[in-house]
Backbone as JSON, one array per atom type, in Angstrom:
{
  "sequence": "EGELAGAVAAGYAAAGTDTGHRAAGTDAAWALGHPQKVIDFGWRAIHETADKGKAVAAAFYGEGPRRSYFQGCSNGGRQALMEAQRFPADYDGIIAGAPANYWTHLLTRAVWDVQALLNDPASYIPASKVPAIENAALKACDAIDGVTDGVIDDPARCKFNPAVLQCSGPESDACLTAPQVAALGKILSGPRNAKGDVVFPGTPPGGATGGGGWASWVTGTSPGKSLGYAFGTQFFTNMVYEKADWDFHSFNVDHDMKLADDKLAPALNSTNPDPSAFRARGRTLILYHG",
  "N": [[71.06, 33.11, 54.99], [71.93, 31.14, 53.25], [72.34, 32.62, 50.89], [74.36, 34.35, 51.73], [76.39, 32.49, 52.24], [76.8, 31.52, 49.66], [77.8, 33.79, 48.4], [80.18, 34.2, 49.83], [81.49, 31.82, 49.18], [82.01, 32.36, 46.56], [84.05, 34.12, 46.72], [83.61, 36.63, 47.78], [83.45, 39.13, 50.38], [80.75, 39.16, 52.56], [77.6, 40.5, 53.68], [74.66, 40.73, 55.7], [71.42, 41.75, 56.94], [68.96, 41.91, 59.56], [67.46, 44.11, 59.59], [67.06, 45.29, 62.05], [65.14, 43.97, 63.6], [63.56, 40.96, 64.78], [61.5, 38.61, 63.44], [58.76, 36.69, 62.06], [58.16, 36.57, 58.5], [55.81, 38.06, 57.77], [55.05, 39.35, 60.06], [54.59, 42.26, 61.71], [54.51, 43.23, 64.27], [56.59, 44.08, 65.79], [56.97, 46.71, 65.1], [55.1, 48.22, 66.37], [54.58, 51.06, 68.15], [57.23, 51.75, 67.89], [58.7, 53.81, 66.17], [61.31, 54.38, 65.3], [62.31, 51.9, 64.63], [60.89, 51.38, 62.36], [62.02, 53.19, 60.6], [64.58, 52.08, 60.54], [63.96, 49.65, 59.26], [63.01, 50.7, 56.87], [65.13, 52.18, 55.54], [67.52, 52.79, 56.94], [68.95, 50.64, 58.15], [69.94, 49.14, 56.01], [71.72, 50.91, 54.78], [73.5, 51.33, 56.93], [74.51, 48.75, 57.11], [75.99, 48.6, 54.76], [77.98, 50.56, 55.25], [79.17, 49.64, 57.69], [79.83, 47.05, 56.98], [81.78, 47.42, 54.98], [83.74, 48.64, 56.56], [84.41, 46.62, 58.41], [85.4, 44.68, 56.65], [87.64, 46.06, 55.68], [89.13, 46.32, 58.03], [89.73, 43.65, 58.55], [91.0, 42.63, 56.23], [92.88, 44.53, 55.64], [92.52, 46.35, 53.67], [89.91, 48.14, 52.0], [86.91, 47.02, 50.22], [87.24, 46.56, 46.67], [85.16, 46.63, 44.88], [81.66, 46.92, 45.4], [78.55, 45.29, 45.91], [74.99, 44.98, 45.77], [72.14, 42.95, 46.26], [68.66, 42.17, 46.06], [65.28, 41.03, 46.57], [61.78, 41.65, 46.13], [60.77, 42.99, 49.09], [63.45, 43.31, 49.47], [64.13, 44.2, 46.93], [62.92, 46.68, 47.01], [64.54, 47.82, 48.96], [66.92, 47.78, 47.55], [66.47, 49.67, 45.5], [66.11, 51.84, 47.16], [68.69, 52.19, 48.17], [70.06, 52.9, 45.78], [68.81, 55.31, 45.21], [68.89, 56.89, 47.54], [71.39, 56.6, 48.71], [73.64, 56.78, 46.72], [76.38, 56.3, 46.55], [77.0, 54.01, 47.9], [77.08, 51.44, 46.66], [78.6, 49.78, 43.87], [77.3, 48.24, 42.0], [73.91, 47.24, 41.64], [71.27, 44.97, 42.11], [67.93, 44.87, 41.67], [65.22, 43.12, 42.43], [61.89, 42.41, 41.53], [60.71, 44.76, 42.89], [59.1, 45.94, 45.79], [58.48, 48.71, 45.84], [56.75, 50.91, 45.93], [55.56, 51.14, 48.5], [53.51, 52.08, 50.31], [51.26, 52.38, 48.67], [51.07, 49.91, 47.42], [50.4, 48.26, 49.58], [48.06, 49.44, 50.26], [46.54, 48.52, 48.12], [46.52, 45.84, 48.86], [44.87, 45.79, 51.17], [42.55, 46.81, 50.06], [41.86, 44.63, 48.39], [41.42, 42.75, 50.4], [39.14, 43.84, 51.66], [37.36, 43.69, 49.48], [37.0, 40.96, 49.29], [36.25, 40.12, 51.86], [34.62, 41.89, 53.33], [31.92, 41.4, 52.94], [30.89, 38.25, 53.7], [29.82, 36.64, 51.69], [31.15, 37.37, 49.44], [33.63, 36.23, 49.34], [36.09, 34.47, 47.53], [36.83, 31.22, 47.08], [39.88, 29.25, 47.01], [39.53, 27.09, 45.38], [38.16, 28.0, 43.21], [39.86, 29.5, 41.74], [41.3, 28.35, 39.5], [39.25, 28.41, 37.55], [38.96, 31.15, 37.15], [41.45, 31.78, 36.04], [41.34, 30.24, 33.68], [39.22, 31.47, 32.32], [40.27, 34.0, 31.89], [42.43, 33.38, 30.23], [41.05, 32.36, 28.04], [39.87, 34.67, 27.14], [42.04, 36.32, 26.52], [44.48, 35.1, 25.82], [45.17, 34.69, 23.11], [45.68, 37.18, 22.07], [48.26, 38.07, 21.51], [48.84, 36.7, 19.26], [49.67, 34.11, 19.55], [48.59, 31.15, 20.9], [49.32, 30.02, 23.81], [48.98, 29.53, 26.49], [49.78, 31.68, 27.97], [49.32, 35.01, 28.91], [50.51, 37.49, 27.14], [50.72, 40.31, 27.36], [49.31, 41.61, 29.92], [48.12, 44.11, 30.33], [46.76, 44.69, 28.04], [44.62, 43.08, 28.14], [41.23, 42.69, 28.08], [39.29, 41.61, 30.14], [36.24, 40.48, 31.19], [34.81, 39.96, 34.22], [32.17, 39.12, 34.52], [31.59, 37.07, 32.8], [31.95, 34.79, 34.14], [29.86, 34.39, 35.87], [27.57, 32.38, 37.59], [25.12, 30.51, 35.92], [23.49, 28.56, 36.62], [23.31, 26.09, 39.18], [25.66, 26.81, 41.81], [29.15, 26.23, 41.42], [32.62, 25.12, 41.33], [33.34, 25.99, 38.88], [32.24, 28.4, 38.3], [31.23, 31.77, 39.33], [29.48, 33.39, 41.99], [27.2, 36.23, 42.06], [28.08, 38.17, 44.06], [30.76, 37.32, 44.25], [31.68, 37.78, 41.66], [31.59, 40.56, 41.64], [33.54, 41.1, 43.58], [35.81, 40.05, 42.3], [35.97, 41.83, 40.15], [36.76, 44.17, 41.51], [39.27, 43.41, 42.47], [40.69, 43.05, 40.1], [40.56, 45.62, 39.05], [41.9, 47.28, 40.84], [42.66, 49.51, 43.64], [40.44, 52.25, 44.11], [39.88, 55.75, 44.38], [37.64, 58.18, 45.92], [36.78, 59.61, 43.74], [36.78, 57.76, 41.78], [39.13, 57.21, 40.53], [41.9, 55.14, 39.7], [44.31, 54.29, 42.03], [46.41, 52.64, 42.34], [47.74, 49.99, 40.4], [45.6, 47.2, 39.62], [45.42, 43.65, 40.41], [46.8, 41.79, 37.85], [45.16, 40.01, 35.13], [45.5, 36.47, 34.5], [48.01, 33.95, 35.17], [47.08, 33.09, 37.63], [47.07, 30.67, 38.96], [49.19, 28.07, 40.39], [52.55, 28.17, 41.87], [53.02, 30.86, 44.11], [50.72, 32.07, 43.29], [47.26, 33.2, 43.13], [46.06, 31.81, 45.25], [47.96, 31.9, 47.17], [48.56, 34.67, 47.48], [46.28, 36.36, 47.08], [43.46, 35.33, 47.36], [43.93, 33.45, 49.32], [44.15, 30.35, 51.2], [42.01, 30.07, 52.77], [39.51, 32.29, 54.22], [41.15, 35.29, 55.16], [43.68, 34.21, 55.16], [45.63, 34.82, 53.32], [48.72, 36.03, 51.86], [48.57, 38.66, 51.08], [46.56, 39.62, 52.79], [47.9, 39.33, 55.24], [50.23, 41.01, 54.98], [49.02, 43.51, 54.35], [47.18, 44.09, 56.5], [48.9, 43.91, 58.7], [50.66, 46.0, 58.18], [49.03, 48.37, 58.24], [47.96, 48.13, 60.79], [50.2, 48.06, 62.58], [52.15, 49.9, 61.72], [51.02, 52.19, 60.42], [48.57, 53.02, 61.81], [49.28, 52.21, 64.35], [47.83, 50.74, 66.23], [46.81, 48.04, 67.94], [44.32, 46.91, 67.74], [43.26, 47.67, 65.31], [40.89, 47.64, 62.66], [40.27, 46.15, 59.59], [37.87, 46.57, 58.28], [37.21, 49.2, 58.56], [38.7, 50.55, 56.76], [39.52, 53.11, 54.44], [40.14, 54.23, 51.24], [40.84, 56.9, 50.34], [41.32, 58.34, 52.78], [42.98, 56.63, 54.39], [45.14, 55.84, 52.77], [46.31, 58.3, 52.23], [47.07, 59.0, 54.82], [48.96, 57.0, 55.29], [50.83, 57.66, 53.3], [51.6, 60.31, 54.08], [52.72, 59.83, 56.57], [54.59, 57.72, 56.29], [55.7, 57.38, 53.73], [58.21, 58.77, 53.16], [60.04, 57.2, 54.56], [59.68, 54.59, 53.64], [59.0, 54.32, 50.88], [60.6, 53.82, 47.83], [60.72, 55.57, 45.39], [61.76, 57.55, 43.8], [62.21, 58.89, 40.66], [64.5, 59.84, 39.47], [67.59, 59.0, 38.34], [70.05, 60.24, 38.3], [72.09, 60.9, 40.2], [73.09, 58.41, 40.94], [73.85, 57.38, 38.46], [75.75, 59.25, 37.68], [77.98, 58.51, 39.06], [78.86, 56.37, 37.71], [77.67, 53.97, 38.28], [75.89, 50.76, 38.23], [72.62, 49.57, 37.65], [70.5, 46.85, 37.79], [67.35, 45.85, 36.98], [64.7, 43.66, 37.56], [61.68, 41.78, 37.02], [59.09, 39.43, 37.88]],
  "CA": [[72.31, 32.44, 55.27], [72.35, 30.46, 52.04], [72.87, 33.61, 49.96], [75.65, 34.8, 52.25], [77.36, 31.41, 52.02], [77.11, 31.48, 48.24], [78.67, 34.94, 48.08], [81.51, 33.93, 50.41], [82.1, 30.76, 48.38], [82.45, 32.95, 45.29], [85.19, 34.98, 46.96], [83.23, 37.94, 48.28], [83.04, 39.38, 51.76], [79.29, 39.31, 52.44], [76.9, 40.97, 54.88], [73.2, 40.77, 55.65], [70.85, 42.39, 58.13], [67.53, 41.7, 59.85], [66.97, 45.5, 59.64], [66.81, 45.74, 63.41], [64.08, 43.25, 64.3], [63.45, 39.53, 64.51], [60.09, 38.24, 63.35], [58.38, 35.98, 60.85], [58.14, 37.47, 57.35], [54.65, 38.96, 57.69], [54.73, 39.86, 61.4], [55.12, 43.61, 61.93], [54.21, 43.67, 65.64], [57.78, 44.75, 66.31], [56.92, 48.14, 64.77], [54.07, 48.89, 67.17], [55.14, 51.95, 69.14], [58.68, 51.9, 67.7], [58.9, 54.46, 64.87], [62.7, 54.3, 64.87], [62.51, 50.61, 63.99], [60.33, 51.49, 61.01], [63.07, 53.84, 59.81], [65.61, 51.05, 60.33], [63.41, 48.75, 58.25], [62.82, 51.4, 55.62], [66.35, 52.52, 54.81], [68.74, 53.03, 57.71], [69.71, 49.42, 58.42], [70.64, 48.74, 54.79], [72.86, 51.82, 54.63], [74.46, 51.02, 57.99], [75.17, 47.49, 56.76], [77.01, 48.92, 53.76], [79.09, 51.26, 55.91], [79.87, 48.8, 58.66], [80.4, 45.91, 56.26], [83.04, 47.85, 54.35], [84.71, 48.9, 57.62], [84.86, 45.32, 58.93], [86.24, 44.06, 55.62], [88.91, 46.78, 55.64], [89.88, 45.98, 59.24], [90.18, 42.26, 58.49], [91.89, 42.38, 55.09], [93.88, 45.57, 55.51], [92.07, 47.3, 52.66], [88.48, 48.06, 51.76], [86.54, 46.32, 48.98], [87.41, 47.3, 45.42], [83.82, 46.77, 44.32], [80.6, 46.52, 46.33], [77.31, 44.99, 45.2], [73.79, 44.67, 46.58], [71.01, 42.36, 45.54], [67.52, 41.83, 46.89], [64.05, 40.8, 45.83], [60.56, 42.03, 46.82], [61.21, 44.06, 49.99], [64.86, 43.52, 49.15], [64.17, 45.04, 45.75], [62.62, 48.04, 47.49], [65.76, 48.27, 49.62], [67.92, 48.0, 46.5], [66.19, 50.97, 44.89], [66.36, 52.85, 48.18], [70.13, 52.44, 48.17], [70.44, 53.64, 44.57], [68.21, 56.64, 45.22], [69.2, 57.68, 48.74], [72.83, 56.5, 49.0], [74.19, 56.29, 45.45], [77.8, 55.97, 46.65], [77.2, 52.8, 48.69], [77.33, 50.24, 45.87], [78.96, 49.93, 42.45], [76.27, 47.57, 41.23], [72.72, 46.88, 42.42], [70.24, 44.16, 41.45], [66.64, 45.07, 42.34], [64.27, 42.14, 41.91], [60.47, 42.53, 41.89], [60.72, 45.67, 44.03], [57.86, 46.44, 46.42], [59.03, 50.02, 46.17], [55.68, 51.87, 46.23], [55.08, 50.34, 49.63], [52.26, 52.55, 50.9], [50.16, 52.14, 47.74], [50.98, 48.46, 47.23], [49.66, 47.67, 50.7], [46.69, 49.92, 50.11], [45.87, 47.55, 47.27], [46.33, 44.6, 49.61], [43.7, 45.92, 52.04], [41.43, 46.92, 49.12], [41.5, 43.26, 48.03], [40.86, 42.12, 51.61], [37.77, 44.32, 51.8], [36.55, 43.16, 48.38], [36.74, 39.54, 49.53], [35.83, 39.74, 53.21], [33.63, 42.76, 53.96], [30.71, 40.57, 52.89], [31.33, 36.87, 53.6], [29.37, 36.04, 50.43], [32.05, 37.8, 48.36], [34.89, 35.5, 49.37], [36.34, 33.53, 46.44], [37.71, 30.16, 47.58], [40.99, 28.88, 46.13], [39.08, 26.08, 44.42], [37.6, 28.66, 42.03], [40.92, 30.25, 41.06], [41.54, 27.83, 38.15], [38.21, 28.89, 36.62], [39.29, 32.54, 36.84], [42.57, 31.78, 35.1], [40.9, 29.71, 32.39], [38.4, 32.48, 31.64], [41.17, 35.06, 31.44], [43.17, 32.85, 29.08], [40.12, 32.27, 26.91], [39.61, 36.02, 26.65], [43.2, 37.15, 26.18], [45.7, 34.38, 25.46], [45.5, 34.77, 21.69], [45.87, 38.57, 21.64], [49.61, 38.26, 20.97], [48.98, 35.89, 18.05], [50.1, 32.76, 19.9], [47.82, 30.55, 22.0], [50.35, 29.22, 24.48], [48.75, 29.47, 27.93], [50.38, 32.84, 28.6], [48.85, 36.32, 28.47], [51.78, 38.16, 26.91], [50.65, 41.68, 27.87], [48.05, 41.69, 30.68], [47.52, 45.44, 30.23], [45.9, 44.7, 26.86], [43.56, 42.09, 28.34], [39.93, 43.21, 28.49], [38.61, 40.43, 30.67], [35.04, 40.85, 31.94], [34.53, 38.91, 35.2], [30.77, 38.69, 34.45], [31.46, 35.84, 32.02], [32.06, 33.67, 35.07], [28.72, 34.31, 36.78], [26.83, 31.1, 37.5], [23.79, 30.57, 35.32], [22.75, 27.48, 37.26], [23.83, 25.85, 40.53], [27.04, 27.24, 42.03], [30.19, 25.21, 41.4], [33.95, 25.7, 41.21], [33.52, 26.47, 37.51], [31.58, 29.7, 38.12], [31.21, 32.66, 40.48], [28.21, 34.03, 42.34], [27.21, 37.67, 41.78], [29.01, 38.88, 44.96], [32.13, 36.95, 43.91], [32.0, 38.5, 40.42], [31.87, 41.95, 42.03], [34.84, 41.1, 44.26], [36.83, 39.85, 41.28], [36.1, 43.08, 39.43], [37.54, 45.1, 42.32], [40.65, 42.92, 42.52], [41.3, 43.32, 38.8], [40.63, 47.07, 38.78], [42.78, 47.96, 41.77], [41.99, 50.45, 44.53], [39.97, 53.51, 43.53], [39.52, 56.76, 45.36], [36.23, 58.59, 45.89], [36.5, 60.11, 42.4], [36.79, 56.64, 40.85], [40.45, 57.07, 39.91], [42.74, 54.05, 40.19], [45.48, 54.85, 42.71], [47.47, 51.64, 42.2], [47.22, 48.97, 39.49], [45.01, 46.0, 40.17], [46.09, 42.39, 40.13], [46.54, 41.53, 36.43], [44.6, 38.69, 34.8], [46.49, 35.49, 34.08], [48.97, 33.57, 36.2], [46.42, 33.01, 38.94], [47.33, 29.39, 39.62], [50.6, 27.74, 40.53], [53.28, 28.74, 42.98], [52.95, 32.31, 44.19], [49.5, 32.53, 42.63], [46.22, 33.86, 43.93], [45.79, 31.07, 46.49], [48.95, 32.36, 48.16], [48.64, 36.11, 47.68], [45.04, 37.13, 46.97], [42.31, 34.71, 48.03], [44.34, 32.62, 50.44], [43.58, 29.02, 51.27], [40.74, 30.29, 53.47], [39.41, 33.73, 54.5], [42.14, 35.86, 56.06], [44.92, 33.41, 55.16], [46.49, 35.16, 52.19], [49.85, 36.9, 52.16], [48.09, 40.02, 50.95], [45.88, 39.95, 54.04], [48.89, 39.47, 56.31], [51.04, 42.22, 54.79], [48.19, 44.71, 54.4], [46.66, 44.38, 57.84], [50.02, 44.15, 59.61], [51.2, 47.33, 57.9], [48.17, 49.44, 58.75], [47.81, 47.96, 62.24], [51.39, 48.29, 63.39], [52.99, 51.01, 61.26], [50.26, 53.38, 60.09], [47.72, 53.44, 62.93], [49.88, 51.83, 65.62], [46.75, 50.3, 67.11], [46.75, 46.59, 67.82], [42.94, 46.5, 67.46], [42.78, 48.27, 64.06], [39.99, 46.73, 61.95], [40.31, 46.45, 58.17], [36.56, 46.97, 57.79], [37.12, 50.66, 58.61], [39.64, 51.1, 55.78], [39.02, 54.01, 53.4], [41.28, 54.5, 50.37], [41.24, 58.31, 50.36], [41.83, 58.75, 54.08], [44.03, 55.78, 54.94], [46.33, 55.89, 51.92], [46.94, 59.6, 52.48], [47.74, 58.93, 56.11], [50.16, 56.17, 55.1], [51.79, 58.45, 52.53], [52.11, 61.43, 54.87], [53.48, 59.36, 57.73], [55.61, 56.69, 56.08], [56.3, 57.35, 52.4], [59.63, 59.12, 53.15], [60.87, 56.13, 55.12], [59.47, 53.27, 53.04], [58.84, 54.29, 49.42], [61.79, 54.15, 47.02], [60.02, 55.87, 44.13], [62.38, 58.69, 43.12], [62.5, 58.45, 39.3], [65.71, 60.49, 38.95], [68.76, 58.18, 38.64], [71.24, 60.97, 37.9], [73.15, 60.82, 41.2], [73.65, 57.06, 40.84], [74.47, 57.24, 37.13], [76.91, 60.13, 37.61], [79.11, 57.81, 39.65], [79.19, 55.21, 36.88], [77.12, 52.75, 38.89], [75.01, 49.95, 37.38], [71.41, 49.04, 38.28], [69.76, 45.85, 37.02], [66.0, 45.73, 37.53], [63.91, 42.6, 36.92], [60.42, 41.45, 37.68], [58.48, 38.22, 37.38]],
  "C": [[72.84, 31.74, 54.02], [72.95, 31.43, 51.04], [74.22, 34.14, 50.43], [76.72, 33.75, 52.0], [77.76, 31.34, 50.56], [78.03, 32.61, 47.84], [80.08, 34.71, 48.61], [82.23, 32.86, 49.6], [82.62, 31.28, 47.05], [83.58, 33.95, 45.49], [84.87, 36.37, 47.46], [83.23, 37.96, 49.81], [81.56, 39.73, 51.69], [78.7, 39.75, 53.77], [75.4, 40.94, 54.65], [72.69, 41.41, 56.93], [69.39, 41.99, 58.31], [66.8, 43.04, 59.97], [66.5, 45.91, 61.04], [65.67, 45.05, 64.14], [64.13, 41.77, 63.94], [61.98, 39.15, 64.55], [59.88, 37.41, 62.1], [58.12, 37.01, 59.75], [56.99, 38.45, 57.28], [54.27, 39.57, 59.03], [55.4, 41.21, 61.6], [54.82, 44.12, 63.33], [55.4, 44.38, 66.26], [57.75, 46.26, 66.09], [55.97, 48.92, 65.67], [54.71, 49.73, 68.26], [56.64, 52.18, 69.0], [58.97, 52.53, 66.34], [60.34, 54.41, 64.38], [63.0, 52.96, 64.19], [61.93, 50.6, 62.58], [61.33, 52.18, 60.09], [64.21, 52.87, 59.54], [65.18, 50.11, 59.2], [63.37, 49.43, 56.89], [64.1, 51.66, 54.85], [67.63, 52.51, 55.66], [69.59, 51.77, 57.89], [70.51, 48.98, 57.2], [71.87, 49.62, 54.58], [73.92, 51.54, 55.69], [75.21, 49.73, 57.71], [76.26, 47.73, 55.72], [78.23, 49.57, 54.42], [79.89, 50.34, 56.82], [80.5, 47.58, 57.99], [81.72, 46.25, 55.61], [84.12, 48.07, 55.41], [85.26, 47.6, 58.2], [85.79, 44.64, 57.93], [87.62, 44.74, 55.58], [89.78, 46.45, 56.85], [90.47, 44.58, 59.15], [91.24, 42.05, 57.42], [92.99, 43.43, 54.93], [93.58, 46.57, 54.41], [90.58, 47.09, 52.42], [88.17, 47.35, 50.45], [86.75, 47.19, 47.76], [86.08, 47.55, 44.74], [82.81, 46.27, 45.35], [79.29, 46.36, 45.58], [76.2, 44.67, 46.19], [72.78, 43.97, 45.69], [69.91, 42.01, 46.52], [66.29, 41.7, 46.04], [62.85, 41.12, 46.71], [60.87, 43.2, 47.78], [62.69, 44.35, 49.77], [65.05, 44.34, 47.88], [63.86, 46.48, 46.07], [63.87, 48.63, 48.15], [66.84, 48.59, 48.59], [67.72, 49.36, 45.84], [66.41, 52.1, 45.89], [67.84, 53.19, 48.25], [70.55, 53.27, 46.97], [69.96, 55.08, 44.63], [68.71, 57.5, 46.38], [70.71, 57.71, 49.03], [73.57, 55.97, 47.77], [75.67, 55.93, 45.49], [78.04, 54.63, 47.35], [77.67, 51.61, 47.86], [77.67, 50.57, 44.42], [77.91, 49.31, 41.54], [75.14, 47.11, 42.12], [71.78, 46.06, 41.55], [68.96, 44.29, 42.27], [65.62, 44.14, 41.7], [62.87, 42.41, 42.43], [60.25, 43.52, 43.03], [59.34, 46.1, 44.49], [58.1, 47.89, 46.82], [57.98, 51.1, 46.44], [54.89, 51.3, 47.4], [53.7, 50.78, 50.12], [51.06, 52.3, 49.97], [49.97, 50.65, 47.46], [50.16, 47.83, 48.35], [48.28, 48.27, 50.86], [45.91, 48.96, 49.22], [45.59, 46.26, 48.03], [45.07, 44.68, 50.47], [42.44, 46.12, 51.19], [40.94, 45.53, 48.72], [40.85, 42.53, 49.21], [39.41, 42.56, 51.8], [36.86, 43.75, 50.72], [36.11, 41.73, 48.66], [36.02, 39.27, 50.85], [34.84, 40.69, 53.88], [32.26, 42.09, 54.02], [31.17, 39.13, 52.74], [30.92, 36.19, 52.29], [30.3, 36.37, 49.27], [33.32, 36.97, 48.28], [34.97, 34.47, 48.24], [37.29, 32.46, 46.94], [38.78, 29.8, 46.55], [40.56, 27.87, 45.07], [38.5, 26.69, 43.15], [38.67, 29.43, 41.23], [41.24, 29.68, 39.68], [40.51, 28.29, 37.13], [38.47, 30.33, 36.21], [40.43, 32.59, 35.82], [42.14, 31.29, 33.73], [40.07, 30.73, 31.62], [39.26, 33.62, 31.11], [41.97, 34.62, 30.22], [42.28, 32.78, 27.84], [39.9, 33.65, 26.28], [40.84, 36.67, 26.02], [44.45, 36.41, 25.71], [46.13, 34.64, 24.03], [45.77, 36.19, 21.19], [47.24, 38.78, 21.0], [49.87, 37.41, 19.73], [49.42, 34.47, 18.3], [49.28, 32.26, 21.07], [48.73, 29.55, 22.71], [50.16, 29.14, 26.0], [49.34, 30.64, 28.7], [49.75, 34.11, 28.03], [50.07, 37.22, 28.37], [51.8, 39.55, 27.5], [49.32, 41.86, 28.6], [47.36, 43.04, 30.56], [46.57, 45.54, 29.04], [44.69, 43.78, 27.02], [42.29, 42.76, 28.85], [39.05, 42.04, 28.92], [37.45, 40.87, 31.55], [34.69, 39.73, 32.92], [33.11, 38.36, 35.11], [30.6, 37.41, 33.66], [31.5, 34.61, 32.92], [30.82, 33.49, 35.95], [27.92, 33.05, 36.52], [25.46, 31.33, 36.88], [22.89, 29.48, 35.88], [23.27, 27.31, 38.67], [25.29, 26.28, 40.65], [27.98, 26.04, 42.01], [31.54, 25.91, 41.31], [34.22, 26.25, 39.82], [32.9, 27.84, 37.28], [31.61, 30.5, 39.41], [29.8, 33.17, 40.73], [28.31, 35.53, 42.03], [28.12, 38.44, 42.74], [30.48, 38.55, 44.66], [32.59, 37.64, 42.62], [32.36, 39.95, 40.75], [33.23, 42.06, 42.72], [35.97, 40.95, 43.26], [37.05, 41.13, 40.48], [36.94, 44.09, 40.19], [39.01, 44.69, 42.37], [41.37, 43.23, 41.22], [41.49, 44.82, 38.55], [41.68, 47.76, 39.62], [42.04, 49.0, 42.58], [41.64, 51.76, 43.83], [39.62, 54.48, 44.65], [38.06, 57.18, 45.17], [35.82, 59.13, 44.52], [36.43, 58.99, 41.36], [38.11, 56.43, 40.16], [41.2, 55.9, 40.53], [44.0, 54.64, 40.79], [46.65, 53.87, 42.75], [46.92, 50.54, 41.3], [46.62, 47.78, 40.22], [45.85, 44.77, 39.9], [45.79, 42.0, 38.68], [45.95, 40.15, 36.2], [45.69, 37.76, 34.28], [47.42, 35.14, 35.23], [48.36, 33.4, 37.57], [46.73, 31.73, 39.69], [48.83, 29.16, 39.74], [51.24, 28.41, 41.72], [53.26, 30.25, 42.96], [51.73, 32.89, 43.53], [48.49, 33.11, 43.61], [45.93, 33.13, 45.25], [46.79, 31.45, 47.58], [48.76, 33.83, 48.5], [47.3, 36.83, 47.77], [43.9, 36.51, 47.76], [42.71, 34.0, 49.3], [43.69, 31.25, 50.38], [42.26, 29.01, 52.02], [40.68, 31.77, 53.81], [40.45, 34.22, 55.52], [43.46, 35.12, 56.1], [45.81, 33.68, 53.95], [47.66, 36.01, 52.65], [49.46, 38.36, 52.03], [47.38, 40.49, 52.21], [46.91, 40.22, 55.14], [49.68, 40.77, 56.17], [50.21, 43.48, 54.96], [47.73, 45.06, 55.8], [47.78, 44.62, 58.84], [50.59, 45.55, 59.42], [50.33, 48.42, 58.51], [47.97, 49.34, 60.25], [49.01, 48.49, 63.0], [52.23, 49.5, 62.99], [52.2, 52.29, 61.03], [49.47, 53.87, 61.3], [48.33, 53.17, 64.29], [48.81, 51.52, 66.67], [46.56, 48.8, 66.9], [45.35, 46.1, 67.45], [42.39, 47.14, 66.18], [42.01, 47.22, 63.26], [39.95, 47.11, 60.47], [38.96, 46.89, 57.61], [36.43, 48.5, 57.74], [37.97, 51.33, 57.52], [38.93, 51.95, 54.72], [40.21, 54.45, 52.56], [41.75, 55.94, 50.49], [41.91, 58.7, 51.67], [43.06, 57.96, 54.48], [45.3, 55.78, 54.09], [47.06, 57.21, 52.1], [47.68, 59.6, 53.8], [49.03, 58.13, 56.0], [51.24, 56.94, 54.35], [52.43, 59.54, 53.38], [53.05, 60.95, 55.98], [54.71, 58.55, 57.35], [56.26, 56.67, 54.71], [57.78, 57.73, 52.42], [60.54, 58.01, 53.65], [60.81, 54.84, 54.32], [59.43, 53.24, 51.52], [60.14, 54.67, 48.72], [61.31, 54.4, 45.59], [60.59, 57.09, 43.4], [62.78, 58.27, 41.7], [63.78, 59.01, 38.71], [66.95, 59.68, 39.31], [70.09, 58.92, 38.46], [72.39, 60.86, 38.91], [73.84, 59.47, 41.16], [74.42, 56.91, 39.53], [75.74, 58.08, 37.03], [78.16, 59.48, 38.19], [79.51, 56.58, 38.85], [78.68, 53.9, 37.44], [76.18, 52.03, 37.91], [73.84, 49.41, 38.2], [70.76, 48.06, 37.31], [68.42, 45.65, 37.73], [65.27, 44.62, 36.81], [62.63, 42.38, 37.7], [59.86, 40.16, 37.08], [59.17, 36.97, 37.89]]
}
């Protein structure tokens, strides 16, 4: 509502959509047994909003909009790329922020992390240990860019070995137990298939503390209380398997990711790398992350 009000205050006609369902941000129970709602969520509702929004504006003002723009972040960024790729005539300009566009693999990583932390209760890393993880990563990689400033400039260049955190004496928030070190290694590496190949990047080292950090997304404030847990388990429970009693302990990267791809990638993933149809119309796409 705030974004719509801001757009209207700036002189635009503005539209938004709940994509056909009403629920809290991580609740996907609405999708259980309703595949058409998943399509609405994936791409149809955004396109319909563009069409109907332009029609309403034309009916009210007597002429359609001269320029149309879309902006969204996270799932909204996924939707933004979906518009550019699937309906390149809908908008003249699109802003795609932090797009969750490889949806099926991103949420495969989420459940991979959940298993790493929770399959064995001894593996769970409490939020109180997250600062130690960040400090160790900074010690290993902060200076790689030539400036020691508390920021890992290029996490892909960071060769951070979680074993440096293993407790050599009594356990404390300054160190990790052996099972926690193993869990951290899996989180950093990302999900791997049976051949050992990484199928989606892991969580990069650095930036673990603060707002939107690991205590929110990865470890949670307690077991099963992370956003990653919520998004991952809700997706596979309600959209992939459509079984309210689906158990994350049964998750298998090779089988479950393929099932997610085969069933839902066409509706949810906005990963087409060819921008020619959008570019041919003289449209503009701004993509940002972070």
